[in-house]
Short mmCIF file of C-alpha atoms and ligand atoms in Angstrom, two decimals:
data_model
loop_
_atom_site.label_atom_id
_atom_site.label_comp_id
_atom_site.label_asym_id
_atom_site.label_seq_id
_atom_site.Cartn_x
_atom_site.Cartn_y
_atom_site.Cartn_z
CA MET A 1 -268.27 -85.09 -172.43
CA LYS A 2 -269.96 -88.30 -172.13
CA ILE A 3 -270.51 -90.45 -168.77
CA THR A 4 -268.19 -93.68 -168.87
CA ARG A 5 -269.26 -95.37 -165.54
CA ILE A 6 -272.26 -95.03 -162.96
CA SER A 7 -271.08 -96.65 -159.76
CA ALA A 8 -273.08 -96.88 -156.25
CA PHE A 9 -272.25 -97.32 -152.92
CA GLN A 10 -274.64 -97.95 -149.48
CA ILE A 11 -273.56 -96.39 -146.16
CA ASP A 12 -274.99 -96.89 -142.80
CA LEU A 13 -275.22 -93.70 -141.02
CA PRO A 14 -276.40 -94.33 -136.86
CA LEU A 15 -277.83 -91.71 -135.14
CA LYS A 16 -275.94 -89.21 -132.35
CA GLU A 17 -279.90 -89.25 -130.50
CA GLY A 18 -280.04 -93.34 -131.17
CA ARG A 19 -283.28 -93.02 -132.84
CA TYR A 20 -286.03 -91.01 -134.69
CA ALA A 21 -289.43 -91.63 -134.59
CA TRP A 22 -292.63 -90.26 -136.39
CA SER A 23 -296.41 -90.86 -136.72
CA ASN A 24 -297.83 -94.34 -136.35
CA GLY A 25 -295.34 -95.87 -134.22
CA ASN A 26 -292.34 -95.39 -137.17
CA PHE A 27 -288.58 -95.16 -136.65
CA VAL A 28 -285.08 -95.28 -137.62
CA GLU A 29 -282.22 -95.89 -135.74
CA VAL A 30 -279.12 -96.46 -138.65
CA PHE A 31 -280.11 -94.57 -141.61
CA ASP A 32 -279.07 -96.37 -145.48
CA THR A 33 -278.55 -93.89 -147.46
CA THR A 34 -276.66 -95.18 -151.41
CA ILE A 35 -274.08 -92.62 -152.97
CA VAL A 36 -274.05 -92.20 -156.69
CA ALA A 37 -270.89 -91.27 -158.62
CA VAL A 38 -271.16 -90.60 -162.08
CA GLU A 39 -267.79 -91.17 -164.38
CA THR A 40 -266.90 -89.33 -166.90
CA ASP A 41 -264.63 -88.78 -169.84
CA ALA A 42 -263.58 -85.74 -168.97
CA GLY A 43 -262.05 -86.90 -166.11
CA ILE A 44 -264.63 -84.81 -164.17
CA THR A 45 -266.60 -86.78 -160.91
CA GLY A 46 -270.29 -86.10 -159.54
CA TYR A 47 -271.79 -87.14 -157.03
CA GLY A 48 -275.41 -87.98 -155.83
CA GLU A 49 -277.10 -89.54 -152.82
CA ALA A 50 -280.85 -90.68 -151.99
CA CYS A 51 -281.54 -91.92 -148.77
CA PRO A 52 -284.92 -92.50 -147.61
CA LEU A 53 -286.55 -92.20 -144.47
CA GLY A 54 -287.14 -95.99 -143.78
CA PRO A 55 -289.77 -97.76 -146.59
CA ALA A 56 -292.96 -96.76 -144.23
CA TYR A 57 -292.76 -92.84 -145.10
CA LEU A 58 -292.98 -92.17 -148.72
CA PRO A 59 -293.14 -95.09 -151.93
CA ALA A 60 -289.14 -95.52 -151.59
CA TYR A 61 -286.90 -97.65 -149.74
CA ALA A 62 -282.98 -97.53 -149.62
CA ALA A 63 -282.77 -101.30 -151.22
CA GLY A 64 -284.91 -99.55 -154.28
CA VAL A 65 -282.32 -97.30 -155.10
CA ARG A 66 -279.56 -99.32 -155.67
CA ALA A 67 -282.06 -101.53 -158.06
CA GLY A 68 -283.04 -99.14 -159.62
CA LEU A 69 -279.72 -97.78 -160.15
CA ALA A 70 -278.71 -101.50 -161.89
CA GLN A 71 -281.82 -101.02 -164.02
CA LEU A 72 -281.31 -97.33 -165.43
CA ALA A 73 -277.57 -97.11 -165.10
CA PRO A 74 -277.69 -98.52 -168.42
CA SER A 75 -279.45 -96.43 -170.42
CA LEU A 76 -277.34 -93.34 -169.58
CA ILE A 77 -273.79 -94.60 -170.23
CA GLY A 78 -272.54 -91.96 -173.07
CA GLN A 79 -274.81 -89.02 -172.46
CA ASP A 80 -273.53 -86.09 -171.84
CA PRO A 81 -274.05 -85.38 -168.37
CA ARG A 82 -274.48 -81.63 -168.73
CA GLN A 83 -277.43 -82.07 -170.43
CA LEU A 84 -279.86 -81.96 -167.37
CA ALA A 85 -282.80 -81.62 -169.45
CA SER A 86 -281.51 -84.20 -171.79
CA ILE A 87 -280.75 -86.68 -168.68
CA ASN A 88 -283.91 -86.42 -166.89
CA ARG A 89 -285.86 -87.04 -170.08
CA ILE A 90 -284.01 -89.68 -170.54
CA MET A 91 -284.24 -91.50 -167.19
CA ASP A 92 -288.07 -90.85 -167.47
CA ALA A 93 -288.25 -92.61 -170.55
CA ALA A 94 -286.17 -95.51 -169.16
CA MET A 95 -288.20 -96.01 -166.08
CA ARG A 96 -291.61 -94.58 -165.48
CA GLY A 97 -292.07 -93.48 -161.33
CA HIS A 98 -289.23 -93.97 -158.78
CA PRO A 99 -288.56 -89.87 -158.75
CA TYR A 100 -286.21 -91.48 -155.89
CA VAL A 101 -283.98 -93.25 -157.90
CA LYS A 102 -283.18 -90.69 -159.96
CA SER A 103 -282.26 -87.88 -157.61
CA PRO A 104 -278.79 -88.69 -156.36
CA ILE A 105 -277.99 -89.59 -160.81
CA ASP A 106 -279.96 -86.20 -161.21
CA MET A 107 -277.89 -84.60 -158.30
CA ALA A 108 -273.78 -86.18 -159.36
CA CYS A 109 -274.63 -84.56 -162.96
CA TRP A 110 -275.22 -81.10 -161.95
CA ASP A 111 -271.61 -81.49 -159.50
CA ILE A 112 -270.74 -81.87 -162.87
CA LEU A 113 -272.12 -78.95 -164.59
CA GLY A 114 -271.10 -77.06 -162.19
CA LYS A 115 -267.16 -78.46 -161.91
CA ALA A 116 -267.47 -78.07 -165.88
CA CYS A 117 -267.83 -74.70 -165.58
CA GLY A 118 -266.33 -73.97 -162.37
CA LEU A 119 -269.57 -72.37 -160.63
CA PRO A 120 -271.11 -73.50 -157.40
CA ILE A 121 -274.66 -74.97 -158.10
CA TYR A 122 -276.53 -72.65 -156.79
CA MET A 123 -275.37 -69.94 -159.07
CA LEU A 124 -276.71 -72.40 -161.72
CA LEU A 125 -279.58 -72.78 -159.86
CA GLY A 126 -280.51 -68.48 -160.45
CA GLY A 127 -277.28 -67.16 -157.70
CA ALA A 128 -276.99 -66.09 -154.08
CA GLU A 129 -280.29 -65.17 -153.17
CA GLN A 130 -279.25 -65.65 -149.09
CA ALA A 131 -275.72 -66.03 -147.73
CA GLN A 132 -276.75 -67.84 -145.03
CA VAL A 133 -280.09 -70.74 -145.23
CA ALA A 134 -282.27 -70.67 -142.19
CA LEU A 135 -282.59 -74.03 -140.72
CA TYR A 136 -285.54 -76.37 -138.44
CA ARG A 137 -284.74 -79.21 -136.40
CA ALA A 138 -287.14 -82.10 -136.26
CA ILE A 139 -287.51 -83.14 -132.45
CA SER A 140 -288.55 -87.00 -132.86
CA GLN A 141 -291.55 -88.02 -131.41
CA GLN A 142 -291.35 -88.98 -127.29
CA ARG A 143 -293.17 -88.07 -123.97
CA PRO A 144 -294.46 -84.13 -124.72
CA ASP A 145 -291.89 -83.34 -121.31
CA GLU A 146 -289.16 -84.96 -123.16
CA MET A 147 -289.55 -82.82 -126.69
CA ALA A 148 -289.62 -79.78 -124.84
CA ALA A 149 -286.43 -80.76 -123.32
CA LYS A 150 -284.89 -81.16 -126.49
CA VAL A 151 -286.74 -77.95 -128.11
CA LYS A 152 -284.94 -76.19 -124.91
CA ALA A 153 -281.08 -77.70 -126.14
CA TYR A 154 -281.53 -77.06 -129.39
CA ARG A 155 -282.74 -73.51 -128.70
CA ASN A 156 -279.29 -73.45 -126.71
CA GLU A 157 -277.61 -74.43 -129.51
CA GLY A 158 -279.17 -71.76 -132.46
CA TYR A 159 -282.51 -73.21 -133.66
CA ARG A 160 -285.18 -70.89 -134.21
CA LYS A 161 -287.22 -72.95 -135.82
CA PHE A 162 -288.69 -76.61 -134.41
CA GLN A 163 -290.42 -79.18 -136.16
CA LEU A 164 -292.04 -81.16 -133.84
CA LYS A 165 -293.37 -85.23 -134.76
CA VAL A 166 -296.36 -85.53 -133.75
CA GLY A 167 -299.27 -87.72 -134.94
CA GLY A 168 -299.04 -90.47 -132.63
CA ALA A 169 -302.17 -92.54 -131.01
CA ASP A 170 -303.56 -89.77 -128.65
CA ALA A 171 -304.65 -86.62 -129.70
CA ASP A 172 -304.64 -85.39 -126.49
CA GLU A 173 -300.84 -86.25 -125.80
CA ASP A 174 -300.37 -84.61 -129.47
CA ILE A 175 -302.37 -81.47 -127.43
CA ALA A 176 -300.13 -81.78 -125.10
CA ARG A 177 -296.71 -82.22 -126.77
CA ILE A 178 -297.32 -78.73 -128.72
CA LYS A 179 -298.52 -77.34 -125.66
CA ALA A 180 -295.48 -77.98 -123.57
CA CYS A 181 -292.88 -77.10 -126.73
CA ALA A 182 -294.78 -73.48 -127.58
CA ALA A 183 -293.98 -73.05 -123.91
CA MET A 184 -290.54 -73.83 -124.91
CA LEU A 185 -290.66 -70.92 -127.52
CA GLU A 186 -289.54 -67.35 -127.33
CA ALA A 187 -290.47 -63.94 -130.01
CA GLY A 188 -289.63 -64.80 -133.46
CA ASP A 189 -289.69 -68.89 -132.81
CA ILE A 190 -290.95 -71.21 -135.53
CA LEU A 191 -292.85 -73.91 -134.52
CA VAL A 192 -294.11 -76.87 -136.48
CA ALA A 193 -296.29 -80.08 -135.66
CA ASP A 194 -296.05 -82.14 -138.18
CA ALA A 195 -298.23 -85.56 -138.29
CA ASN A 196 -296.84 -86.82 -141.37
CA THR A 197 -300.23 -88.28 -142.32
CA GLY A 198 -300.82 -89.96 -139.13
CA TRP A 199 -304.08 -88.44 -137.67
CA THR A 200 -307.61 -89.29 -139.10
CA MET A 201 -309.35 -86.49 -139.95
CA HIS A 202 -311.51 -86.43 -136.46
CA GLU A 203 -307.84 -86.66 -134.62
CA ALA A 204 -306.79 -83.69 -136.62
CA ALA A 205 -309.91 -82.17 -136.51
CA ARG A 206 -309.43 -82.33 -132.69
CA VAL A 207 -305.94 -81.36 -132.52
CA VAL A 208 -305.66 -77.95 -134.40
CA ASN A 209 -309.16 -77.04 -132.37
CA GLY A 210 -306.85 -77.96 -128.79
CA VAL A 211 -304.57 -75.73 -130.36
CA ARG A 212 -306.24 -72.91 -131.90
CA ASP A 213 -304.48 -70.17 -129.30
CA VAL A 214 -301.25 -71.33 -129.99
CA ASP A 215 -298.74 -69.50 -132.74
CA VAL A 216 -298.51 -73.48 -134.91
CA TYR A 217 -298.22 -74.58 -138.14
CA ILE A 218 -300.35 -78.01 -138.76
CA GLU A 219 -298.08 -80.01 -141.30
CA GLN A 220 -299.12 -82.96 -143.42
CA PRO A 221 -302.43 -84.00 -140.63
CA CYS A 222 -303.75 -86.65 -142.90
CA LYS A 223 -302.41 -89.38 -145.52
CA SER A 224 -304.43 -87.89 -148.34
CA TYR A 225 -304.51 -84.32 -149.97
CA GLU A 226 -308.60 -84.59 -149.85
CA GLU A 227 -308.38 -85.20 -146.24
CA CYS A 228 -305.91 -82.94 -145.03
CA LEU A 229 -307.87 -80.27 -147.78
CA THR A 230 -310.86 -80.93 -145.65
CA ILE A 231 -308.76 -79.88 -142.19
CA ARG A 232 -306.88 -76.79 -143.48
CA ARG A 233 -310.96 -75.42 -144.76
CA ARG A 234 -311.35 -76.28 -140.92
CA THR A 235 -308.82 -74.08 -139.43
CA SER A 236 -307.57 -70.95 -139.27
CA LEU A 237 -303.74 -72.03 -138.51
CA PRO A 238 -301.40 -71.98 -141.00
CA PHE A 239 -300.62 -75.14 -143.29
CA VAL A 240 -297.76 -77.02 -144.20
CA LEU A 241 -297.72 -79.98 -147.12
CA ASP A 242 -295.61 -82.12 -147.48
CA GLU A 243 -295.69 -85.82 -147.94
CA VAL A 244 -298.52 -85.67 -151.35
CA ILE A 245 -296.71 -82.96 -152.35
CA ASP A 246 -294.39 -85.41 -154.89
CA GLY A 247 -294.42 -83.23 -158.54
CA LEU A 248 -296.15 -80.66 -160.90
CA PRO A 249 -299.13 -82.16 -160.65
CA MET A 250 -300.08 -82.05 -157.19
CA LEU A 251 -298.07 -78.58 -156.26
CA LEU A 252 -300.92 -76.81 -159.04
CA ARG A 253 -303.73 -78.39 -157.72
CA GLY A 254 -302.89 -77.38 -154.41
CA LEU A 255 -302.37 -73.94 -155.88
CA GLN A 256 -305.97 -74.31 -157.35
CA ASP A 257 -307.21 -75.04 -153.95
CA GLY A 258 -305.15 -72.71 -151.61
CA ALA A 259 -304.74 -76.39 -150.06
CA MET A 260 -301.05 -74.72 -148.42
CA ASP A 261 -299.14 -72.03 -147.22
CA VAL A 262 -296.21 -73.81 -147.40
CA ILE A 263 -294.91 -76.98 -149.41
CA ASN A 264 -291.78 -78.87 -148.00
CA LEU A 265 -290.04 -79.64 -151.14
CA LYS A 266 -287.96 -82.94 -151.18
CA ILE A 267 -285.21 -83.40 -153.15
CA SER A 268 -285.68 -86.70 -153.69
CA LYS A 269 -289.25 -87.07 -153.74
CA VAL A 270 -289.71 -85.15 -156.63
CA GLY A 271 -286.87 -86.43 -158.64
CA GLY A 272 -283.46 -84.34 -157.95
CA LEU A 273 -282.82 -80.43 -158.54
CA THR A 274 -283.56 -80.51 -161.68
CA LYS A 275 -287.47 -81.45 -160.96
CA ALA A 276 -286.94 -79.70 -157.28
CA ARG A 277 -285.95 -75.78 -159.44
CA GLN A 278 -288.90 -76.15 -161.41
CA ILE A 279 -291.70 -76.69 -157.97
CA ARG A 280 -289.38 -74.17 -156.23
CA ASP A 281 -289.35 -71.38 -159.19
CA LEU A 282 -293.56 -72.40 -159.49
CA CYS A 283 -293.86 -71.96 -155.41
CA VAL A 284 -291.84 -68.19 -155.25
CA ALA A 285 -294.34 -67.06 -158.61
CA GLN A 286 -296.86 -67.89 -156.70
CA GLY A 287 -296.24 -67.39 -152.94
CA VAL A 288 -295.85 -70.23 -151.23
CA ALA A 289 -292.95 -70.72 -149.16
CA MET A 290 -290.99 -73.84 -148.81
CA THR A 291 -288.97 -76.00 -146.76
CA ILE A 292 -285.92 -77.05 -148.85
CA GLU A 293 -285.04 -80.69 -147.47
CA ASP A 294 -285.20 -84.37 -148.47
CA SER A 295 -286.12 -86.97 -147.01
CA TRP A 296 -283.10 -88.03 -145.73
CA GLY A 297 -279.03 -87.97 -146.10
CA GLY A 298 -275.68 -87.00 -144.85
CA ASP A 299 -273.07 -84.49 -146.39
CA ILE A 300 -273.82 -84.98 -149.97
CA VAL A 301 -277.68 -84.48 -149.71
CA THR A 302 -276.96 -81.97 -147.12
CA ALA A 303 -275.11 -79.64 -149.78
CA ALA A 304 -277.51 -80.36 -152.14
CA ILE A 305 -280.63 -78.75 -150.39
CA ALA A 306 -278.05 -75.77 -149.19
CA HIS A 307 -277.32 -75.02 -152.72
CA LEU A 308 -280.89 -75.15 -153.28
CA ALA A 309 -281.76 -73.15 -150.80
CA ARG A 310 -279.42 -70.73 -150.84
CA SER A 311 -280.44 -69.30 -154.15
CA THR A 312 -284.22 -69.25 -152.91
CA PRO A 313 -285.52 -65.93 -151.65
CA GLU A 314 -285.31 -65.41 -148.37
CA GLU A 315 -289.34 -64.61 -147.81
CA PHE A 316 -289.73 -67.68 -149.59
CA LEU A 317 -287.15 -69.94 -147.65
CA PHE A 318 -289.43 -71.13 -144.61
CA SER A 319 -286.70 -73.38 -143.86
CA ALA A 320 -284.34 -75.89 -144.63
CA THR A 321 -282.04 -78.60 -143.22
CA ASP A 322 -279.02 -79.87 -142.55
CA PHE A 323 -279.04 -83.67 -141.77
CA ASN A 324 -275.12 -84.25 -141.62
CA SER A 325 -275.65 -82.67 -138.09
CA TYR A 326 -278.03 -85.66 -137.26
CA GLY A 327 -275.83 -88.51 -138.07
CA THR A 328 -272.54 -89.56 -136.34
CA LYS A 329 -270.45 -89.85 -139.18
CA THR A 330 -268.80 -87.85 -141.91
CA ILE A 331 -268.87 -89.42 -145.44
CA ALA A 332 -267.59 -85.48 -147.45
CA GLU A 333 -265.11 -83.38 -146.71
CA GLY A 334 -266.48 -78.92 -147.71
CA ALA A 335 -269.54 -80.19 -146.28
CA PRO A 336 -271.78 -77.66 -145.49
CA GLN A 337 -271.71 -77.17 -141.35
CA ARG A 338 -274.57 -75.44 -139.15
CA VAL A 339 -273.34 -72.22 -137.39
CA ASN A 340 -276.41 -70.82 -135.18
CA GLY A 341 -279.08 -72.39 -136.75
CA SER A 342 -278.16 -71.82 -140.11
CA MET A 343 -276.13 -73.21 -142.61
CA THR A 344 -274.80 -71.86 -145.92
CA ALA A 345 -273.32 -73.47 -149.97
CA ALA A 346 -269.83 -73.86 -150.50
CA GLU A 347 -268.32 -71.16 -152.91
CA ARG A 348 -266.48 -74.01 -154.89
CA PRO A 349 -267.54 -75.34 -158.17
CA GLY A 350 -270.33 -78.22 -158.35
CA LEU A 351 -272.09 -79.45 -154.73
CA GLY A 352 -267.91 -78.04 -153.18
CA ILE A 353 -267.92 -81.74 -151.55
CA ALA A 354 -265.44 -84.40 -152.05
CA PRO A 355 -266.07 -87.95 -150.67
CA LEU A 356 -263.18 -88.60 -147.68
CA ALA A 357 -260.82 -91.15 -148.49
CA GLY A 358 -262.14 -94.90 -147.62
CA ALA A 359 -265.22 -93.44 -146.87
CA LEU A 360 -267.62 -94.95 -149.75
CA GLY A 361 -265.76 -98.34 -149.48
CA ALA A 362 -266.12 -100.98 -151.84
CA SER A 363 -269.14 -100.39 -154.38
CA VAL A 364 -272.04 -101.96 -154.81
CA LEU A 365 -273.00 -101.92 -158.42
CA SER A 366 -270.46 -100.51 -161.58
CA VAL A 367 -272.47 -100.27 -165.00
CA GLY A 368 -270.75 -98.62 -168.08
CA SER A 369 -267.16 -99.45 -169.69
CA LEU A 370 -263.98 -100.74 -168.31
MG1 LIG B 401 -293.43 -83.69 -143.33
#
């Protein structure tokens, strides 16, 4: 089987809530996502998606996905998409870094492999460790009372895990946010305060001291790994690392230092499902739980998350994300749908999704044979 054409499509994904805000005043109102279609001479087409959380979150941006794909796609024409290790080595040889550009191609090749052998991707990633995967809901940064009301409302929709966007300009207000939201929870609920690198060390130290008696996880308090490790060593609260865990070398360093209890594993942050699986398996072997998700996305990213999460043992899946429920636009049929705070991966071959007729529009990039 050979790749004959790689096409990309740009789609705007507006938010139901209108705005998603996190640390340092950052926000997004309409997500700019890129869908990739990988066509083959066997008549099978695979789909992938990459959607950065704006340009200020990770070293990734939406137009960069498309620019990178234009650079990368020619090196993949004629390659066998089922040979995921080879595909990844070719991409890494052709372009250093830029994992978020490679992720949708890798995802689409997994979709092709699943369709070619008639199996859902979760089977190819280890099998069904879970029937349903538990989701968290991100609570956009607002006033403490507004965030507490959102926690209550989303709890009524079935979510039991909540990730607060903190890392605001005022540590006192972040402490108030965490306490106000914690007051909405019941036994068994999970609360995470995610600063998204937004605190300086002294602010982080104040917050972890201020909420020391609250049952809350602290996620990525500061920008650098070293700053986070310092705060980790000053708090007894459970600790999550996200932005700085961008591949195996940082995971190995974190394991060596005992720097975290949980990591946030984002598919596009590490370059696709192939590399995310490596990290997932190492975390399972070393006793580190994971939030499995992506930077953002629509139906296709949500399907990929569901397959990786479903093939992860329950005790190591801290949570996952149903990004397609945050937006107003459906782009594919067959994508996971949240029921009572959980979702699952389809039993159909590959990702188990098909783009809706007309949803992709005209391609913005098309590389390959005629
Ligand atoms: Mg995070």
